[in-house]
Amino acid sequence: MAALRKSGAAVKSTGNGDVIMPCTTVLAGKLATNDRSTMIARTDDGHFDEKKLI
């Protein structure tokens, strides 16, 4: 965790020893890329949370 703090990564502690790192999303539209493609990238750095639709 000390290495993450030194790197500048956003790190939060839950107080019970768990570490939460936020998700990151990068979006680029047609006018932002050289070949006019669109890009979407996402990382989920935290714990798994099961999603349920009811």
PDB file of N, CA and C in Angstrom:
ATOM      1  N   MET A   1       0.827  -1.187   0.000  1.00  0.00           N
ATOM      2  CA  MET A   1       0.000   0.000   0.000  1.00  0.00           C
ATOM      3  C   MET A   1       0.869   1.247   0.000  1.00  0.00           C
ATOM      4  N   ALA A   2       2.021   1.208   0.666  1.00  0.00           N
ATOM      5  CA  ALA A   2       2.919   2.363   0.677  1.00  0.00           C
ATOM      6  C   ALA A   2       3.410   2.670  -0.728  1.00  0.00           C
ATOM      7  N   ALA A   3       3.662   1.626  -1.523  1.00  0.00           N
ATOM      8  CA  ALA A   3       4.109   1.838  -2.901  1.00  0.00           C
ATOM      9  C   ALA A   3       3.025   2.515  -3.725  1.00  0.00           C
ATOM     10  N   LEU A   4       1.764   2.157  -3.486  1.00  0.00           N
ATOM     11  CA  LEU A   4       0.670   2.800  -4.205  1.00  0.00           C
ATOM     12  C   LEU A   4       0.559   4.267  -3.834  1.00  0.00           C
ATOM     13  N   ARG A   5       0.733   4.581  -2.561  1.00  0.00           N
ATOM     14  CA  ARG A   5       0.675   5.992  -2.155  1.00  0.00           C
ATOM     15  C   ARG A   5       1.793   6.787  -2.805  1.00  0.00           C
ATOM     16  N   LYS A   6       3.006   6.211  -2.875  1.00  0.00           N
ATOM     17  CA  LYS A   6       4.128   6.908  -3.502  1.00  0.00           C
ATOM     18  C   LYS A   6       3.901   7.112  -4.990  1.00  0.00           C
ATOM     19  N   SER A   7       3.175   6.183  -5.635  1.00  0.00           N
ATOM     20  CA  SER A   7       2.943   6.285  -7.074  1.00  0.00           C
ATOM     21  C   SER A   7       1.900   7.339  -7.414  1.00  0.00           C
ATOM     22  N   GLY A   8       1.159   7.820  -6.429  1.00  0.00           N
ATOM     23  CA  GLY A   8       0.123   8.814  -6.681  1.00  0.00           C
ATOM     24  C   GLY A   8      -1.235   8.199  -6.955  1.00  0.00           C
ATOM     25  N   ALA A   9      -1.347   6.864  -6.881  1.00  0.00           N
ATOM     26  CA  ALA A   9      -2.627   6.202  -7.101  1.00  0.00           C
ATOM     27  C   ALA A   9      -3.588   6.561  -5.973  1.00  0.00           C
ATOM     28  N   ALA A  10      -4.855   6.687  -6.321  1.00  0.00           N
ATOM     29  CA  ALA A  10      -5.866   6.993  -5.308  1.00  0.00           C
ATOM     30  C   ALA A  10      -6.186   5.720  -4.541  1.00  0.00           C
ATOM     31  N   VAL A  11      -5.940   5.726  -3.251  1.00  0.00           N
ATOM     32  CA  VAL A  11      -6.155   4.545  -2.417  1.00  0.00           C
ATOM     33  C   VAL A  11      -6.966   4.957  -1.202  1.00  0.00           C
ATOM     34  N   LYS A  12      -7.986   4.169  -0.873  1.00  0.00           N
ATOM     35  CA  LYS A  12      -8.781   4.418   0.326  1.00  0.00           C
ATOM     36  C   LYS A  12      -8.774   3.165   1.183  1.00  0.00           C
ATOM     37  N   SER A  13      -8.826   3.346   2.475  1.00  0.00           N
ATOM     38  CA  SER A  13      -8.925   2.225   3.401  1.00  0.00           C
ATOM     39  C   SER A  13     -10.314   2.229   4.011  1.00  0.00           C
ATOM     40  N   THR A  14     -10.880   1.040   4.196  1.00  0.00           N
ATOM     41  CA  THR A  14     -12.216   0.930   4.777  1.00  0.00           C
ATOM     42  C   THR A  14     -12.181   0.975   6.292  1.00  0.00           C
ATOM     43  N   GLY A  15     -10.988   0.933   6.881  1.00  0.00           N
ATOM     44  CA  GLY A  15     -10.865   0.951   8.325  1.00  0.00           C
ATOM     45  C   GLY A  15     -10.762  -0.438   8.931  1.00  0.00           C
ATOM     46  N   ASN A  16     -11.161  -1.465   8.187  1.00  0.00           N
ATOM     47  CA  ASN A  16     -11.052  -2.838   8.697  1.00  0.00           C
ATOM     48  C   ASN A  16      -9.936  -3.610   7.991  1.00  0.00           C
ATOM     49  N   GLY A  17      -9.018  -2.907   7.358  1.00  0.00           N
ATOM     50  CA  GLY A  17      -7.890  -3.544   6.695  1.00  0.00           C
ATOM     51  C   GLY A  17      -8.056  -3.708   5.197  1.00  0.00           C
ATOM     52  N   ASP A  18      -9.281  -3.561   4.681  1.00  0.00           N
ATOM     53  CA  ASP A  18      -9.497  -3.660   3.242  1.00  0.00           C
ATOM     54  C   ASP A  18      -9.041  -2.383   2.559  1.00  0.00           C
ATOM     55  N   VAL A  19      -8.543  -2.512   1.349  1.00  0.00           N
ATOM     56  CA  VAL A  19      -8.112  -1.360   0.561  1.00  0.00           C
ATOM     57  C   VAL A  19      -9.016  -1.259  -0.655  1.00  0.00           C
ATOM     58  N   ILE A  20      -9.532  -0.068  -0.918  1.00  0.00           N
ATOM     59  CA  ILE A  20     -10.399   0.169  -2.064  1.00  0.00           C
ATOM     60  C   ILE A  20      -9.657   1.060  -3.052  1.00  0.00           C
ATOM     61  N   MET A  21      -9.556   0.607  -4.283  1.00  0.00           N
ATOM     62  CA  MET A  21      -8.959   1.424  -5.339  1.00  0.00           C
ATOM     63  C   MET A  21     -10.052   1.689  -6.368  1.00  0.00           C
ATOM     64  N   PRO A  22     -10.241   2.923  -6.774  1.00  0.00           N
ATOM     65  CA  PRO A  22     -11.357   3.255  -7.648  1.00  0.00           C
ATOM     66  C   PRO A  22     -11.193   2.696  -9.058  1.00  0.00           C
ATOM     67  N   CYS A  23     -12.301   2.627  -9.757  1.00  0.00           N
ATOM     68  CA  CYS A  23     -12.293   2.211 -11.154  1.00  0.00           C
ATOM     69  C   CYS A  23     -11.845   3.378 -12.024  1.00  0.00           C
ATOM     70  N   THR A  24     -11.330   3.045 -13.197  1.00  0.00           N
ATOM     71  CA  THR A  24     -10.879   4.062 -14.139  1.00  0.00           C
ATOM     72  C   THR A  24     -11.558   3.817 -15.475  1.00  0.00           C
ATOM     73  N   THR A  25     -12.078   4.870 -16.097  1.00  0.00           N
ATOM     74  CA  THR A  25     -12.691   4.769 -17.415  1.00  0.00           C
ATOM     75  C   THR A  25     -12.057   5.799 -18.330  1.00  0.00           C
ATOM     76  N   VAL A  26     -11.692   5.355 -19.545  1.00  0.00           N
ATOM     77  CA  VAL A  26     -11.130   6.253 -20.555  1.00  0.00           C
ATOM     78  C   VAL A  26     -12.023   6.163 -21.788  1.00  0.00           C
ATOM     79  N   LEU A  27     -12.503   7.307 -22.259  1.00  0.00           N
ATOM     80  CA  LEU A  27     -13.340   7.375 -23.451  1.00  0.00           C
ATOM     81  C   LEU A  27     -12.688   8.306 -24.462  1.00  0.00           C
ATOM     82  N   ALA A  28     -12.662   7.902 -25.736  1.00  0.00           N
ATOM     83  CA  ALA A  28     -12.140   8.770 -26.801  1.00  0.00           C
ATOM     84  C   ALA A  28     -13.105   8.702 -27.976  1.00  0.00           C
ATOM     85  N   GLY A  29     -13.578   9.856 -28.411  1.00  0.00           N
ATOM     86  CA  GLY A  29     -14.503   9.917 -29.535  1.00  0.00           C
ATOM     87  C   GLY A  29     -13.789  10.049 -30.869  1.00  0.00           C
ATOM     88  N   LYS A  30     -14.555  10.063 -31.947  1.00  0.00           N
ATOM     89  CA  LYS A  30     -14.003  10.103 -33.303  1.00  0.00           C
ATOM     90  C   LYS A  30     -13.100  11.303 -33.544  1.00  0.00           C
ATOM     91  N   LEU A  31     -13.416  12.442 -32.954  1.00  0.00           N
ATOM     92  CA  LEU A  31     -12.606  13.641 -33.179  1.00  0.00           C
ATOM     93  C   LEU A  31     -11.330  13.656 -32.339  1.00  0.00           C
ATOM     94  N   ALA A  32     -11.185  12.713 -31.414  1.00  0.00           N
ATOM     95  CA  ALA A  32     -10.008  12.678 -30.541  1.00  0.00           C
ATOM     96  C   ALA A  32      -8.967  11.647 -30.984  1.00  0.00           C
ATOM     97  N   THR A  33      -9.269  10.851 -32.008  1.00  0.00           N
ATOM     98  CA  THR A  33      -8.330   9.821 -32.461  1.00  0.00           C
ATOM     99  C   THR A  33      -7.886  10.100 -33.891  1.00  0.00           C
ATOM    100  N   ASN A  34      -6.677   9.658 -34.230  1.00  0.00           N
ATOM    101  CA  ASN A  34      -6.129   9.897 -35.573  1.00  0.00           C
ATOM    102  C   ASN A  34      -6.900   9.167 -36.659  1.00  0.00           C
ATOM    103  N   ASP A  35      -7.381   7.961 -36.371  1.00  0.00           N
ATOM    104  CA  ASP A  35      -8.082   7.178 -37.391  1.00  0.00           C
ATOM    105  C   ASP A  35      -9.606   7.264 -37.265  1.00  0.00           C
ATOM    106  N   ARG A  36     -10.082   8.225 -36.474  1.00  0.00           N
ATOM    107  CA  ARG A  36     -11.501   8.494 -36.269  1.00  0.00           C
ATOM    108  C   ARG A  36     -12.259   7.304 -35.677  1.00  0.00           C
ATOM    109  N   SER A  37     -11.564   6.476 -34.920  1.00  0.00           N
ATOM    110  CA  SER A  37     -12.226   5.372 -34.227  1.00  0.00           C
ATOM    111  C   SER A  37     -12.641   5.836 -32.833  1.00  0.00           C
ATOM    112  N   THR A  38     -13.551   5.111 -32.234  1.00  0.00           N
ATOM    113  CA  THR A  38     -13.935   5.381 -30.852  1.00  0.00           C
ATOM    114  C   THR A  38     -13.311   4.313 -29.961  1.00  0.00           C
ATOM    115  N   MET A  39     -12.936   4.705 -28.742  1.00  0.00           N
ATOM    116  CA  MET A  39     -12.311   3.769 -27.814  1.00  0.00           C
ATOM    117  C   MET A  39     -12.946   3.897 -26.440  1.00  0.00           C
ATOM    118  N   ILE A  40     -13.135   2.764 -25.804  1.00  0.00           N
ATOM    119  CA  ILE A  40     -13.618   2.705 -24.428  1.00  0.00           C
ATOM    120  C   ILE A  40     -12.733   1.718 -23.678  1.00  0.00           C
ATOM    121  N   ALA A  41     -12.172   2.141 -22.547  1.00  0.00           N
ATOM    122  CA  ALA A  41     -11.354   1.260 -21.715  1.00  0.00           C
ATOM    123  C   ALA A  41     -11.793   1.435 -20.270  1.00  0.00           C
ATOM    124  N   ARG A  42     -11.827   0.335 -19.542  1.00  0.00           N
ATOM    125  CA  ARG A  42     -12.267   0.398 -18.146  1.00  0.00           C
ATOM    126  C   ARG A  42     -11.498  -0.616 -17.311  1.00  0.00           C
ATOM    127  N   THR A  43     -11.105  -0.205 -16.111  1.00  0.00           N
ATOM    128  CA  THR A  43     -10.508  -1.127 -15.152  1.00  0.00           C
ATOM    129  C   THR A  43     -11.364  -1.127 -13.898  1.00  0.00           C
ATOM    130  N   ASP A  44     -11.514  -2.281 -13.312  1.00  0.00           N
ATOM    131  CA  ASP A  44     -12.223  -2.437 -12.044  1.00  0.00           C
ATOM    132  C   ASP A  44     -11.216  -2.929 -11.025  1.00  0.00           C
ATOM    133  N   ASP A  45     -10.705  -2.011 -10.220  1.00  0.00           N
ATOM    134  CA  ASP A  45      -9.625  -2.338  -9.297  1.00  0.00           C
ATOM    135  C   ASP A  45     -10.100  -2.730  -7.909  1.00  0.00           C
ATOM    136  N   GLY A  46     -11.378  -2.635  -7.672  1.00  0.00           N
ATOM    137  CA  GLY A  46     -11.877  -2.919  -6.332  1.00  0.00           C
ATOM    138  C   GLY A  46     -12.325  -4.358  -6.182  1.00  0.00           C
ATOM    139  N   HIS A  47     -12.990  -4.624  -5.078  1.00  0.00           N
ATOM    140  CA  HIS A  47     -13.527  -5.953  -4.823  1.00  0.00           C
ATOM    141  C   HIS A  47     -14.711  -6.215  -5.733  1.00  0.00           C
ATOM    142  N   PHE A  48     -14.984  -7.492  -5.984  1.00  0.00           N
ATOM    143  CA  PHE A  48     -16.115  -7.880  -6.822  1.00  0.00           C
ATOM    144  C   PHE A  48     -17.419  -7.625  -6.086  1.00  0.00           C
ATOM    145  N   ASP A  49     -18.316  -6.923  -6.735  1.00  0.00           N
ATOM    146  CA  ASP A  49     -19.669  -6.726  -6.225  1.00  0.00           C
ATOM    147  C   ASP A  49     -20.624  -7.341  -7.233  1.00  0.00           C
ATOM    148  N   GLU A  50     -21.338  -8.361  -6.807  1.00  0.00           N
ATOM    149  CA  GLU A  50     -22.270  -9.020  -7.706  1.00  0.00           C
ATOM    150  C   GLU A  50     -23.410  -8.069  -8.040  1.00  0.00           C
ATOM    151  N   LYS A  51     -23.720  -7.939  -9.320  1.00  0.00           N
ATOM    152  CA  LYS A  51     -24.809  -7.076  -9.773  1.00  0.00           C
ATOM    153  C   LYS A  51     -26.048  -7.935  -9.981  1.00  0.00           C
ATOM    154  N   LYS A  52     -27.167  -7.504  -9.449  1.00  0.00           N
ATOM    155  CA  LYS A  52     -28.411  -8.250  -9.591  1.00  0.00           C
ATOM    156  C   LYS A  52     -29.482  -7.329 -10.143  1.00  0.00           C
ATOM    157  N   LEU A  53     -30.188  -7.810 -11.151  1.00  0.00           N
ATOM    158  CA  LEU A  53     -31.336  -7.094 -11.685  1.00  0.00           C
ATOM    159  C   LEU A  53     -32.589  -7.754 -11.140  1.00  0.00           C
ATOM    160  N   ILE A  54     -33.471  -6.936 -10.610  1.00  0.00           N
ATOM    161  CA  ILE A  54     -34.708  -7.477 -10.034  1.00  0.00           C
ATOM    162  C   ILE A  54     -35.888  -6.964 -10.825  1.00  0.00           C
TER     163      ILE A  54
END
